[in-house]
Amino acid sequence: MLRPAFHKRASLASWMVVAAVIVLVAMGWRLAQGPVAAGFFRQNAEAYLAGLVPGGGSARVGHVQVVWFRNARGLGLLLNDVAVFDRAGRTVASAEAVDAGIALDGLPALTLAPARVSAQGFSAVISVSPEGRYELGYEAKGTPEAIAGLTEVFQQLMGPERAFAPVSYLRDMNFRDGRLEFYEVGTKVAWKAAVETLRFQKQDGRLTGAVNMAVGEGPAQARLKADLKAAIGLGDAQIRADVSNFSPAQIFPRTGPTQTLSALDAVIKGQGVIAYNNREGVRQADVNFDAGPGTLRFGTARQRFDGAGIIARYDAASQTVHLSKLSLKTERASGNLKGTVRLIPEDRRKGTVAALDYNLTGEALELSLADDFEPQSL
């Protein structure tokens, strides 16, 4: 007696599954052809963006579309003509286009993860409070929130996708043709930067990244270029960086993790290349940098210098640094050396302690202990 009813329910369930599959296939096919208008998401998008402004703000979004990001294997939203305002009505962020997508392949592993974040023609205002809190807008306040697990986040970003590691699914990050404004509240650190490219991609077993930006304007404009090429997991990685007219004290805040970097107030120019893998660490490094004149901060004291420079190569096989130039000129000391420096590690089995083996030649180091002392050659 129950068999016909059971068959009817089973048949109905089968047709519902078939209908759902057809709908999903149709949606997938439509998204593969291009973005789909989704104006009903606009209010939600505007509310989310307004909530990013400390103390509350407002936002305006022109158009919203649902997009399938094929290379990133993610489904998300594309927003056009975006503007975010603070409570005073000032624009603190804008973009011609901004998009974000979630990784669909993370859902079976119960991991809600970003697959792609991108912006084009964007601008943003960032500030840092005297206590070190970074916020969107002109007037950051308060102490920073505790940030834990930065090493784990970095390892996820550079490593393969895995369950319960959401950052590992981020496969495409691309910011182009943007402008940043930065202010350290209560200090003179304030700058504007043109961001040509800020890109990171994880695809086909490889990691690639690039930064190309300029800080300031005119002849004193600082430029930073860097690129990364590596296997996923940082196997056989190469990182290259070029800087010119770069003054750390004028760019990095004196609070928080950049405090040490801000100690150098001098223009730096040069290039550096590092070869690295996750088995051996740094395999080779080449640096060629010049700095000065300027000052170096030690606590509350400052040491003036007229110039400094280094040209060196590190070879991991011999654990040796080959110095082609190491120069320093201050009001009380000057010198220019070249040669080799090798760190001999501690060997407990042999009972030897760590030692520094060096062979340096060049100009004698001139040192004056006080203004009324004659310089001495060392």
mmCIF file of C-alpha atoms in Angstrom:
data_model
loop_
_atom_site.group_PDB
_atom_site.id
_atom_site.type_symbol
_atom_site.label_atom_id
_atom_site.label_comp_id
_atom_site.label_asym_id
_atom_site.label_seq_id
_atom_site.Cartn_x
_atom_site.Cartn_y
_atom_site.Cartn_z
ATOM 1 C CA MET A 1 0.000 0.000 0.000
ATOM 2 C CA LEU A 2 2.871 2.406 0.748
ATOM 3 C CA ARG A 3 4.923 1.505 -2.318
ATOM 4 C CA PRO A 4 3.182 3.858 -4.846
ATOM 5 C CA ALA A 5 3.494 6.834 -2.467
ATOM 6 C CA PHE A 6 7.167 6.012 -1.858
ATOM 7 C CA HIS A 7 7.850 5.847 -5.593
ATOM 8 C CA LYS A 8 6.089 9.188 -6.082
ATOM 9 C CA ARG A 9 8.259 10.845 -3.421
ATOM 10 C CA ALA A 10 11.441 9.304 -4.855
ATOM 11 C CA SER A 11 10.455 10.392 -8.333
ATOM 12 C CA LEU A 12 9.745 13.932 -7.110
ATOM 13 C CA ALA A 13 13.117 14.100 -5.319
ATOM 14 C CA SER A 14 14.906 12.851 -8.437
ATOM 15 C CA TRP A 15 13.244 15.511 -10.574
ATOM 16 C CA MET A 16 14.175 18.190 -8.021
ATOM 17 C CA VAL A 17 17.832 17.106 -8.150
ATOM 18 C CA VAL A 18 17.762 17.098 -11.943
ATOM 19 C CA ALA A 19 16.144 20.547 -11.959
ATOM 20 C CA ALA A 20 18.764 21.893 -9.526
ATOM 21 C CA VAL A 21 21.589 20.519 -11.666
ATOM 22 C CA ILE A 22 20.061 22.095 -14.775
ATOM 23 C CA VAL A 23 19.755 25.455 -12.996
ATOM 24 C CA LEU A 24 23.360 25.307 -11.789
ATOM 25 C CA VAL A 25 24.620 24.343 -15.246
ATOM 26 C CA ALA A 26 22.601 27.158 -16.801
ATOM 27 C CA MET A 27 23.965 29.655 -14.259
ATOM 28 C CA GLY A 28 27.505 28.428 -14.830
ATOM 29 C CA TRP A 29 27.107 28.700 -18.582
ATOM 30 C CA ARG A 30 25.694 32.221 -18.262
ATOM 31 C CA LEU A 31 28.468 33.375 -15.929
ATOM 32 C CA ALA A 32 31.052 31.914 -18.307
ATOM 33 C CA GLN A 33 29.744 34.291 -20.966
ATOM 34 C CA GLY A 34 30.355 37.366 -18.753
ATOM 35 C CA PRO A 35 29.167 39.244 -15.630
ATOM 36 C CA VAL A 36 25.498 39.121 -14.650
ATOM 37 C CA ALA A 37 23.774 42.265 -13.322
ATOM 38 C CA ALA A 38 22.891 42.003 -9.629
ATOM 39 C CA GLY A 39 21.508 45.353 -8.537
ATOM 40 C CA PHE A 40 19.751 43.754 -5.554
ATOM 41 C CA PHE A 41 23.207 43.415 -3.880
ATOM 42 C CA ARG A 42 23.892 47.171 -4.052
ATOM 43 C CA GLN A 43 22.503 48.146 -0.644
ATOM 44 C CA ASN A 44 24.351 45.289 1.055
ATOM 45 C CA ALA A 45 27.597 46.289 -0.669
ATOM 46 C CA GLU A 46 27.181 49.932 0.336
ATOM 47 C CA ALA A 47 26.436 48.994 3.961
ATOM 48 C CA TYR A 48 29.532 46.760 4.116
ATOM 49 C CA LEU A 49 31.814 49.455 2.667
ATOM 50 C CA ALA A 50 30.415 52.148 4.985
ATOM 51 C CA GLY A 51 31.171 49.876 7.944
ATOM 52 C CA LEU A 52 34.880 49.926 7.075
ATOM 53 C CA VAL A 53 35.098 53.593 8.164
ATOM 54 C CA PRO A 54 35.853 54.008 11.902
ATOM 55 C CA GLY A 55 33.007 55.811 13.613
ATOM 56 C CA GLY A 56 30.676 55.137 10.718
ATOM 57 C CA GLY A 57 30.565 56.533 7.222
ATOM 58 C CA SER A 58 28.667 56.204 3.995
ATOM 59 C CA ALA A 59 29.251 54.627 0.603
ATOM 60 C CA ARG A 60 28.011 54.811 -2.954
ATOM 61 C CA VAL A 61 28.141 52.001 -5.534
ATOM 62 C CA GLY A 62 27.155 52.568 -9.150
ATOM 63 C CA HIS A 63 26.728 49.023 -10.476
ATOM 64 C CA VAL A 64 26.936 45.504 -9.037
ATOM 65 C CA GLN A 65 27.499 42.330 -11.068
ATOM 66 C CA VAL A 66 28.018 38.662 -10.250
ATOM 67 C CA VAL A 67 31.230 37.376 -11.846
ATOM 68 C CA TRP A 68 32.947 34.031 -12.309
ATOM 69 C CA PHE A 69 36.739 34.491 -12.002
ATOM 70 C CA ARG A 70 38.032 31.627 -14.104
ATOM 71 C CA ASN A 71 41.764 31.882 -13.343
ATOM 72 C CA ALA A 72 41.145 32.271 -9.599
ATOM 73 C CA ARG A 73 38.364 29.643 -9.617
ATOM 74 C CA GLY A 74 36.153 31.956 -7.591
ATOM 75 C CA LEU A 75 32.632 33.371 -7.644
ATOM 76 C CA GLY A 76 32.053 36.925 -6.461
ATOM 77 C CA LEU A 77 30.942 40.490 -7.070
ATOM 78 C CA LEU A 78 32.224 43.255 -9.325
ATOM 79 C CA LEU A 79 31.458 46.801 -8.118
ATOM 80 C CA ASN A 80 31.786 49.843 -10.395
ATOM 81 C CA ASP A 81 31.975 53.549 -9.547
ATOM 82 C CA VAL A 82 32.661 53.035 -5.840
ATOM 83 C CA ALA A 83 33.137 55.846 -3.295
ATOM 84 C CA VAL A 84 33.423 55.680 0.503
ATOM 85 C CA PHE A 85 33.067 58.763 2.735
ATOM 86 C CA ASP A 86 33.855 59.516 6.379
ATOM 87 C CA ARG A 87 31.476 61.302 8.770
ATOM 88 C CA ALA A 88 32.783 64.684 7.578
ATOM 89 C CA GLY A 89 31.880 63.817 3.994
ATOM 90 C CA ARG A 90 35.494 63.432 2.870
ATOM 91 C CA THR A 91 36.299 60.695 0.347
ATOM 92 C CA VAL A 92 38.520 58.102 2.033
ATOM 93 C CA ALA A 93 38.342 55.426 -0.683
ATOM 94 C CA SER A 94 37.165 55.153 -4.262
ATOM 95 C CA ALA A 95 37.583 52.912 -7.291
ATOM 96 C CA GLU A 96 36.523 52.704 -10.894
ATOM 97 C CA ALA A 97 36.156 48.970 -10.322
ATOM 98 C CA VAL A 98 36.684 46.654 -7.356
ATOM 99 C CA ASP A 99 35.922 42.958 -7.110
ATOM 100 C CA ALA A 100 36.221 40.065 -4.703
ATOM 101 C CA GLY A 101 35.416 36.377 -5.027
ATOM 102 C CA ILE A 102 35.260 33.306 -2.805
ATOM 103 C CA ALA A 103 37.004 30.047 -3.637
ATOM 104 C CA LEU A 104 34.364 27.477 -4.560
ATOM 105 C CA ASP A 105 36.834 24.620 -4.157
ATOM 106 C CA GLY A 106 37.179 25.560 -0.486
ATOM 107 C CA LEU A 107 33.504 24.943 0.276
ATOM 108 C CA PRO A 108 33.672 21.112 0.150
ATOM 109 C CA ALA A 109 36.483 21.389 2.704
ATOM 110 C CA LEU A 110 34.224 23.607 4.885
ATOM 111 C CA THR A 111 36.566 26.553 4.280
ATOM 112 C CA LEU A 112 35.098 29.937 3.340
ATOM 113 C CA ALA A 113 38.074 31.583 1.670
ATOM 114 C CA PRO A 114 38.905 34.487 -0.653
ATOM 115 C CA ALA A 115 40.064 33.521 -4.134
ATOM 116 C CA ARG A 116 40.499 36.978 -5.652
ATOM 117 C CA VAL A 117 40.682 40.652 -4.654
ATOM 118 C CA SER A 118 41.210 43.358 -7.263
ATOM 119 C CA ALA A 119 40.836 47.109 -7.780
ATOM 120 C CA GLN A 120 41.473 49.438 -10.697
ATOM 121 C CA GLY A 121 41.615 53.226 -10.721
ATOM 122 C CA PHE A 122 41.456 53.293 -6.937
ATOM 123 C CA SER A 123 42.341 55.719 -4.161
ATOM 124 C CA ALA A 124 42.582 55.252 -0.403
ATOM 125 C CA VAL A 125 43.489 57.340 2.645
ATOM 126 C CA ILE A 126 45.256 55.470 5.468
ATOM 127 C CA SER A 127 46.440 56.861 8.804
ATOM 128 C CA VAL A 128 48.186 55.491 11.874
ATOM 129 C CA SER A 129 47.575 56.665 15.437
ATOM 130 C CA PRO A 130 50.394 57.597 17.869
ATOM 131 C CA GLU A 131 49.831 54.193 19.497
ATOM 132 C CA GLY A 132 50.241 52.331 16.179
ATOM 133 C CA ARG A 133 46.659 51.609 15.067
ATOM 134 C CA TYR A 134 46.109 51.706 11.290
ATOM 135 C CA GLU A 135 42.689 52.784 10.027
ATOM 136 C CA LEU A 136 40.930 53.910 6.882
ATOM 137 C CA GLY A 137 40.656 57.714 6.984
ATOM 138 C CA TYR A 138 42.610 60.754 8.115
ATOM 139 C CA GLU A 139 42.543 60.495 11.925
ATOM 140 C CA ALA A 140 43.332 57.046 13.294
ATOM 141 C CA LYS A 141 42.810 56.706 17.045
ATOM 142 C CA GLY A 142 43.499 54.187 19.784
ATOM 143 C CA THR A 143 45.754 51.211 20.264
ATOM 144 C CA PRO A 144 46.191 48.489 17.644
ATOM 145 C CA GLU A 145 44.271 45.264 17.897
ATOM 146 C CA ALA A 146 46.317 42.196 18.681
ATOM 147 C CA ILE A 147 47.427 40.453 15.516
ATOM 148 C CA ALA A 148 48.365 36.834 15.997
ATOM 149 C CA GLY A 149 49.685 34.235 13.639
ATOM 150 C CA LEU A 150 51.344 36.485 11.042
ATOM 151 C CA THR A 151 53.811 33.705 10.256
ATOM 152 C CA GLU A 152 50.929 31.278 9.707
ATOM 153 C CA VAL A 153 49.140 33.757 7.424
ATOM 154 C CA PHE A 154 52.325 34.209 5.375
ATOM 155 C CA GLN A 155 52.812 30.453 5.098
ATOM 156 C CA GLN A 156 49.203 30.027 3.966
ATOM 157 C CA LEU A 157 49.594 32.727 1.317
ATOM 158 C CA MET A 158 52.767 31.192 -0.092
ATOM 159 C CA GLY A 159 51.757 27.552 0.289
ATOM 160 C CA PRO A 160 49.301 25.180 -1.427
ATOM 161 C CA GLU A 161 45.564 25.290 -0.776
ATOM 162 C CA ARG A 162 44.479 23.297 2.270
ATOM 163 C CA ALA A 163 41.384 22.920 4.416
ATOM 164 C CA PHE A 164 40.833 25.383 7.273
ATOM 165 C CA ALA A 165 43.585 27.664 5.896
ATOM 166 C CA PRO A 166 41.523 30.352 4.146
ATOM 167 C CA VAL A 167 44.417 32.575 3.020
ATOM 168 C CA SER A 168 45.934 29.644 1.119
ATOM 169 C CA TYR A 169 43.079 29.895 -1.417
ATOM 170 C CA LEU A 170 43.920 33.514 -2.353
ATOM 171 C CA ARG A 171 45.149 33.043 -5.910
ATOM 172 C CA ASP A 172 44.780 36.458 -7.503
ATOM 173 C CA MET A 173 45.370 39.900 -5.985
ATOM 174 C CA ASN A 174 45.717 42.786 -8.408
ATOM 175 C CA PHE A 175 45.667 46.536 -7.713
ATOM 176 C CA ARG A 176 46.358 48.878 -10.647
ATOM 177 C CA ASP A 177 46.491 52.584 -11.394
ATOM 178 C CA GLY A 178 45.841 53.679 -7.835
ATOM 179 C CA ARG A 179 46.713 56.440 -5.409
ATOM 180 C CA LEU A 180 47.464 56.155 -1.696
ATOM 181 C CA GLU A 181 47.589 58.903 0.915
ATOM 182 C CA PHE A 182 49.250 58.152 4.230
ATOM 183 C CA TYR A 183 49.385 60.163 7.473
ATOM 184 C CA GLU A 184 51.028 59.462 10.814
ATOM 185 C CA VAL A 185 48.885 61.382 13.309
ATOM 186 C CA GLY A 186 50.890 63.903 15.351
ATOM 187 C CA THR A 187 54.045 63.800 13.164
ATOM 188 C CA LYS A 188 55.279 65.209 9.869
ATOM 189 C CA VAL A 189 55.145 61.819 8.131
ATOM 190 C CA ALA A 190 52.658 62.352 5.299
ATOM 191 C CA TRP A 191 52.926 61.277 1.686
ATOM 192 C CA LYS A 192 51.040 60.450 -1.460
ATOM 193 C CA ALA A 193 51.933 57.503 -3.662
ATOM 194 C CA ALA A 194 51.025 56.483 -7.181
ATOM 195 C CA VAL A 195 50.573 52.704 -7.348
ATOM 196 C CA GLU A 196 51.097 51.442 -10.870
ATOM 197 C CA THR A 197 51.008 47.768 -9.916
ATOM 198 C CA LEU A 198 50.545 45.692 -6.782
ATOM 199 C CA ARG A 199 50.043 42.089 -7.880
ATOM 200 C CA PHE A 200 50.200 38.543 -6.478
ATOM 201 C CA GLN A 201 49.212 35.357 -8.305
ATOM 202 C CA LYS A 202 49.253 31.662 -7.432
ATOM 203 C CA GLN A 203 48.751 29.540 -10.521
ATOM 204 C CA ASP A 204 50.052 26.321 -12.122
ATOM 205 C CA GLY A 205 52.324 25.571 -9.182
ATOM 206 C CA ARG A 206 54.037 28.966 -9.337
ATOM 207 C CA LEU A 207 53.961 32.196 -7.337
ATOM 208 C CA THR A 208 54.483 35.557 -8.991
ATOM 209 C CA GLY A 209 54.297 39.031 -7.529
ATOM 210 C CA ALA A 210 55.188 42.588 -8.469
ATOM 211 C CA VAL A 211 55.215 46.056 -6.902
ATOM 212 C CA ASN A 212 55.753 49.258 -8.863
ATOM 213 C CA MET A 213 55.000 52.509 -7.062
ATOM 214 C CA ALA A 214 56.235 56.078 -6.661
ATOM 215 C CA VAL A 215 56.059 58.177 -3.495
ATOM 216 C CA GLY A 216 55.970 61.960 -3.756
ATOM 217 C CA GLU A 217 56.324 64.150 -6.809
ATOM 218 C CA GLY A 218 59.001 65.991 -8.767
ATOM 219 C CA PRO A 219 62.793 65.393 -8.650
ATOM 220 C CA ALA A 220 62.618 64.047 -5.067
ATOM 221 C CA GLN A 221 60.097 61.361 -6.010
ATOM 222 C CA ALA A 222 60.955 57.972 -4.492
ATOM 223 C CA ARG A 223 60.444 54.842 -6.556
ATOM 224 C CA LEU A 224 60.128 51.231 -5.478
ATOM 225 C CA LYS A 225 60.074 48.240 -7.813
ATOM 226 C CA ALA A 226 60.111 44.616 -6.702
ATOM 227 C CA ASP A 227 59.179 41.235 -8.120
ATOM 228 C CA LEU A 228 58.845 37.685 -6.851
ATOM 229 C CA LYS A 229 59.135 34.420 -8.767
ATOM 230 C CA ALA A 230 58.905 31.138 -6.888
ATOM 231 C CA ALA A 231 57.459 27.672 -6.709
ATOM 232 C CA ILE A 232 54.498 27.327 -4.344
ATOM 233 C CA GLY A 233 55.830 26.955 -0.822
ATOM 234 C CA LEU A 234 58.781 29.250 -1.673
ATOM 235 C CA GLY A 235 60.793 26.544 -3.331
ATOM 236 C CA ASP A 236 63.504 28.090 -5.527
ATOM 237 C CA ALA A 237 62.365 31.664 -4.986
ATOM 238 C CA GLN A 238 63.964 34.808 -6.345
ATOM 239 C CA ILE A 239 63.167 38.271 -5.023
ATOM 240 C CA ARG A 240 64.475 41.417 -6.703
ATOM 241 C CA ALA A 241 64.073 45.005 -5.491
ATOM 242 C CA ASP A 242 65.146 48.399 -6.872
ATOM 243 C CA VAL A 243 64.818 51.660 -4.927
ATOM 244 C CA SER A 244 65.728 55.266 -5.690
ATOM 245 C CA ASN A 245 65.354 58.477 -3.679
ATOM 246 C CA PHE A 246 63.955 56.371 -0.841
ATOM 247 C CA SER A 247 64.152 57.943 2.645
ATOM 248 C CA PRO A 248 62.840 55.529 5.325
ATOM 249 C CA ALA A 249 62.285 58.225 7.971
ATOM 250 C CA GLN A 250 60.048 60.170 5.593
ATOM 251 C CA ILE A 251 57.923 57.108 4.728
ATOM 252 C CA PHE A 252 57.777 54.718 7.692
ATOM 253 C CA PRO A 253 55.960 55.655 10.937
ATOM 254 C CA ARG A 254 57.957 55.889 14.152
ATOM 255 C CA THR A 255 55.449 53.665 15.909
ATOM 256 C CA GLY A 256 54.681 49.965 15.643
ATOM 257 C CA PRO A 257 56.645 47.425 13.590
ATOM 258 C CA THR A 258 58.245 50.074 11.338
ATOM 259 C CA GLN A 259 59.903 51.973 14.209
ATOM 260 C CA THR A 260 63.348 50.504 13.472
ATOM 261 C CA LEU A 261 63.088 51.254 9.738
ATOM 262 C CA SER A 262 62.218 54.892 10.446
ATOM 263 C CA ALA A 263 65.542 55.396 12.286
ATOM 264 C CA LEU A 264 67.398 56.084 9.020
ATOM 265 C CA ASP A 265 66.854 59.590 7.686
ATOM 266 C CA ALA A 266 68.834 59.539 4.448
ATOM 267 C CA VAL A 267 68.159 58.943 0.784
ATOM 268 C CA ILE A 268 68.819 55.359 -0.328
ATOM 269 C CA LYS A 269 69.294 54.078 -3.860
ATOM 270 C CA GLY A 270 70.332 50.701 -5.204
ATOM 271 C CA GLN A 271 69.333 47.131 -5.997
ATOM 272 C CA GLY A 272 69.134 43.803 -4.228
ATOM 273 C CA VAL A 273 68.524 40.203 -5.325
ATOM 274 C CA ILE A 274 67.914 37.218 -3.033
ATOM 275 C CA ALA A 275 67.734 33.553 -4.062
ATOM 276 C CA TYR A 276 65.963 31.402 -1.479
ATOM 277 C CA ASN A 277 64.405 28.000 -1.013
ATOM 278 C CA ASN A 278 62.523 26.508 1.907
ATOM 279 C CA ARG A 279 65.065 23.713 2.384
ATOM 280 C CA GLU A 280 68.317 25.666 2.613
ATOM 281 C CA GLY A 281 67.174 29.213 3.321
ATOM 282 C CA VAL A 282 69.076 32.024 1.580
ATOM 283 C CA ARG A 283 71.269 30.486 -1.123
ATOM 284 C CA GLN A 284 72.656 33.684 -2.593
ATOM 285 C CA ALA A 285 72.227 37.413 -2.160
ATOM 286 C CA ASP A 286 73.573 40.401 -4.084
ATOM 287 C CA VAL A 287 73.233 43.966 -2.770
ATOM 288 C CA ASN A 288 74.397 47.319 -4.095
ATOM 289 C CA PHE A 289 73.167 50.285 -2.040
ATOM 290 C CA ASP A 290 74.292 53.829 -1.282
ATOM 291 C CA ALA A 291 72.899 56.176 1.369
ATOM 292 C CA GLY A 292 73.434 59.680 2.663
ATOM 293 C CA PRO A 293 74.120 62.221 3.707
ATOM 294 C CA GLY A 294 71.747 61.994 6.648
ATOM 295 C CA THR A 295 71.267 60.792 10.217
ATOM 296 C CA LEU A 296 70.743 57.486 12.016
ATOM 297 C CA ARG A 297 68.665 57.471 15.194
ATOM 298 C CA PHE A 298 69.842 55.549 18.273
ATOM 299 C CA GLY A 299 67.059 55.896 20.858
ATOM 300 C CA THR A 300 66.762 59.659 21.329
ATOM 301 C CA ALA A 301 70.237 60.420 19.937
ATOM 302 C CA ARG A 302 71.080 60.970 16.283
ATOM 303 C CA GLN A 303 74.368 60.253 14.523
ATOM 304 C CA ARG A 304 75.107 62.307 11.442
ATOM 305 C CA PHE A 305 76.984 60.793 8.514
ATOM 306 C CA ASP A 306 78.078 62.094 5.119
ATOM 307 C CA GLY A 307 77.624 58.846 3.234
ATOM 308 C CA ALA A 308 77.619 55.051 3.340
ATOM 309 C CA GLY A 309 77.609 52.289 0.750
ATOM 310 C CA ILE A 310 77.850 48.549 0.293
ATOM 311 C CA ILE A 311 78.383 46.200 -2.645
ATOM 312 C CA ALA A 312 78.360 42.588 -1.515
ATOM 313 C CA ARG A 313 77.472 39.017 -2.448
ATOM 314 C CA TYR A 314 76.597 36.198 -0.057
ATOM 315 C CA ASP A 315 77.350 32.603 -1.077
ATOM 316 C CA ALA A 316 75.596 29.978 1.037
ATOM 317 C CA ALA A 317 77.846 27.134 -0.134
ATOM 318 C CA SER A 318 80.876 28.720 1.539
ATOM 319 C CA GLN A 319 78.880 30.788 4.068
ATOM 320 C CA THR A 320 80.950 33.743 2.960
ATOM 321 C CA VAL A 321 80.121 37.384 2.291
ATOM 322 C CA HIS A 322 82.258 38.842 -0.493
ATOM 323 C CA LEU A 323 82.572 42.603 -0.030
ATOM 324 C CA SER A 324 83.460 44.706 -3.053
ATOM 325 C CA LYS A 325 82.801 47.906 -1.133
ATOM 326 C CA LEU A 326 81.941 48.830 2.428
ATOM 327 C CA SER A 327 82.236 52.567 2.962
ATOM 328 C CA LEU A 328 81.286 54.953 5.758
ATOM 329 C CA LYS A 329 81.999 58.629 6.279
ATOM 330 C CA THR A 330 80.976 60.561 9.390
ATOM 331 C CA GLU A 331 82.317 63.633 11.138
ATOM 332 C CA ARG A 332 84.510 61.420 13.319
ATOM 333 C CA ALA A 333 85.146 58.295 11.245
ATOM 334 C CA SER A 334 85.708 57.341 7.617
ATOM 335 C CA GLY A 335 86.851 54.255 5.771
ATOM 336 C CA ASN A 336 86.442 52.061 2.684
ATOM 337 C CA LEU A 337 86.993 48.322 2.928
ATOM 338 C CA LYS A 338 86.700 45.227 0.743
ATOM 339 C CA GLY A 339 87.359 41.536 1.239
ATOM 340 C CA THR A 340 85.552 38.541 2.753
ATOM 341 C CA VAL A 341 83.671 37.825 5.958
ATOM 342 C CA ARG A 342 82.715 34.309 7.028
ATOM 343 C CA LEU A 343 80.668 33.187 10.007
ATOM 344 C CA ILE A 344 81.968 29.955 11.523
ATOM 345 C CA PRO A 345 79.067 28.404 13.459
ATOM 346 C CA GLU A 346 79.352 26.907 16.918
ATOM 347 C CA ASP A 347 80.288 23.212 17.040
ATOM 348 C CA ARG A 348 79.430 21.714 20.411
ATOM 349 C CA ARG A 349 80.855 18.318 19.506
ATOM 350 C CA LYS A 350 84.282 19.875 18.931
ATOM 351 C CA GLY A 351 83.866 22.322 21.782
ATOM 352 C CA THR A 352 84.292 25.402 19.565
ATOM 353 C CA VAL A 353 82.294 28.605 19.815
ATOM 354 C CA ALA A 354 80.941 30.692 16.948
ATOM 355 C CA ALA A 355 83.590 32.879 15.367
ATOM 356 C CA LEU A 356 83.941 35.502 12.663
ATOM 357 C CA ASP A 357 86.672 34.951 10.093
ATOM 358 C CA TYR A 358 87.433 38.020 7.992
ATOM 359 C CA ASN A 359 90.008 39.192 5.503
ATOM 360 C CA LEU A 360 89.538 42.886 4.793
ATOM 361 C CA THR A 361 91.762 45.353 2.975
ATOM 362 C CA GLY A 362 91.447 48.932 1.797
ATOM 363 C CA GLU A 363 91.786 52.424 3.126
ATOM 364 C CA ALA A 364 92.701 52.765 6.765
ATOM 365 C CA LEU A 365 89.845 53.664 9.073
ATOM 366 C CA GLU A 366 90.209 57.252 10.271
ATOM 367 C CA LEU A 367 88.740 57.732 13.733
ATOM 368 C CA SER A 368 88.502 60.876 15.891
ATOM 369 C CA LEU A 369 87.329 60.365 19.454
ATOM 370 C CA ALA A 370 86.452 64.046 19.985
ATOM 371 C CA ASP A 371 86.399 67.338 18.155
ATOM 372 C CA ASP A 372 89.766 68.440 19.616
ATOM 373 C CA PHE A 373 91.488 65.081 18.955
ATOM 374 C CA GLU A 374 93.603 64.465 15.891
ATOM 375 C CA PRO A 375 92.185 61.661 13.632
ATOM 376 C CA GLN A 376 93.888 58.317 14.223
ATOM 377 C CA SER A 377 94.414 55.635 11.560
ATOM 378 C CA LEU A 378 93.391 52.111 12.477
#
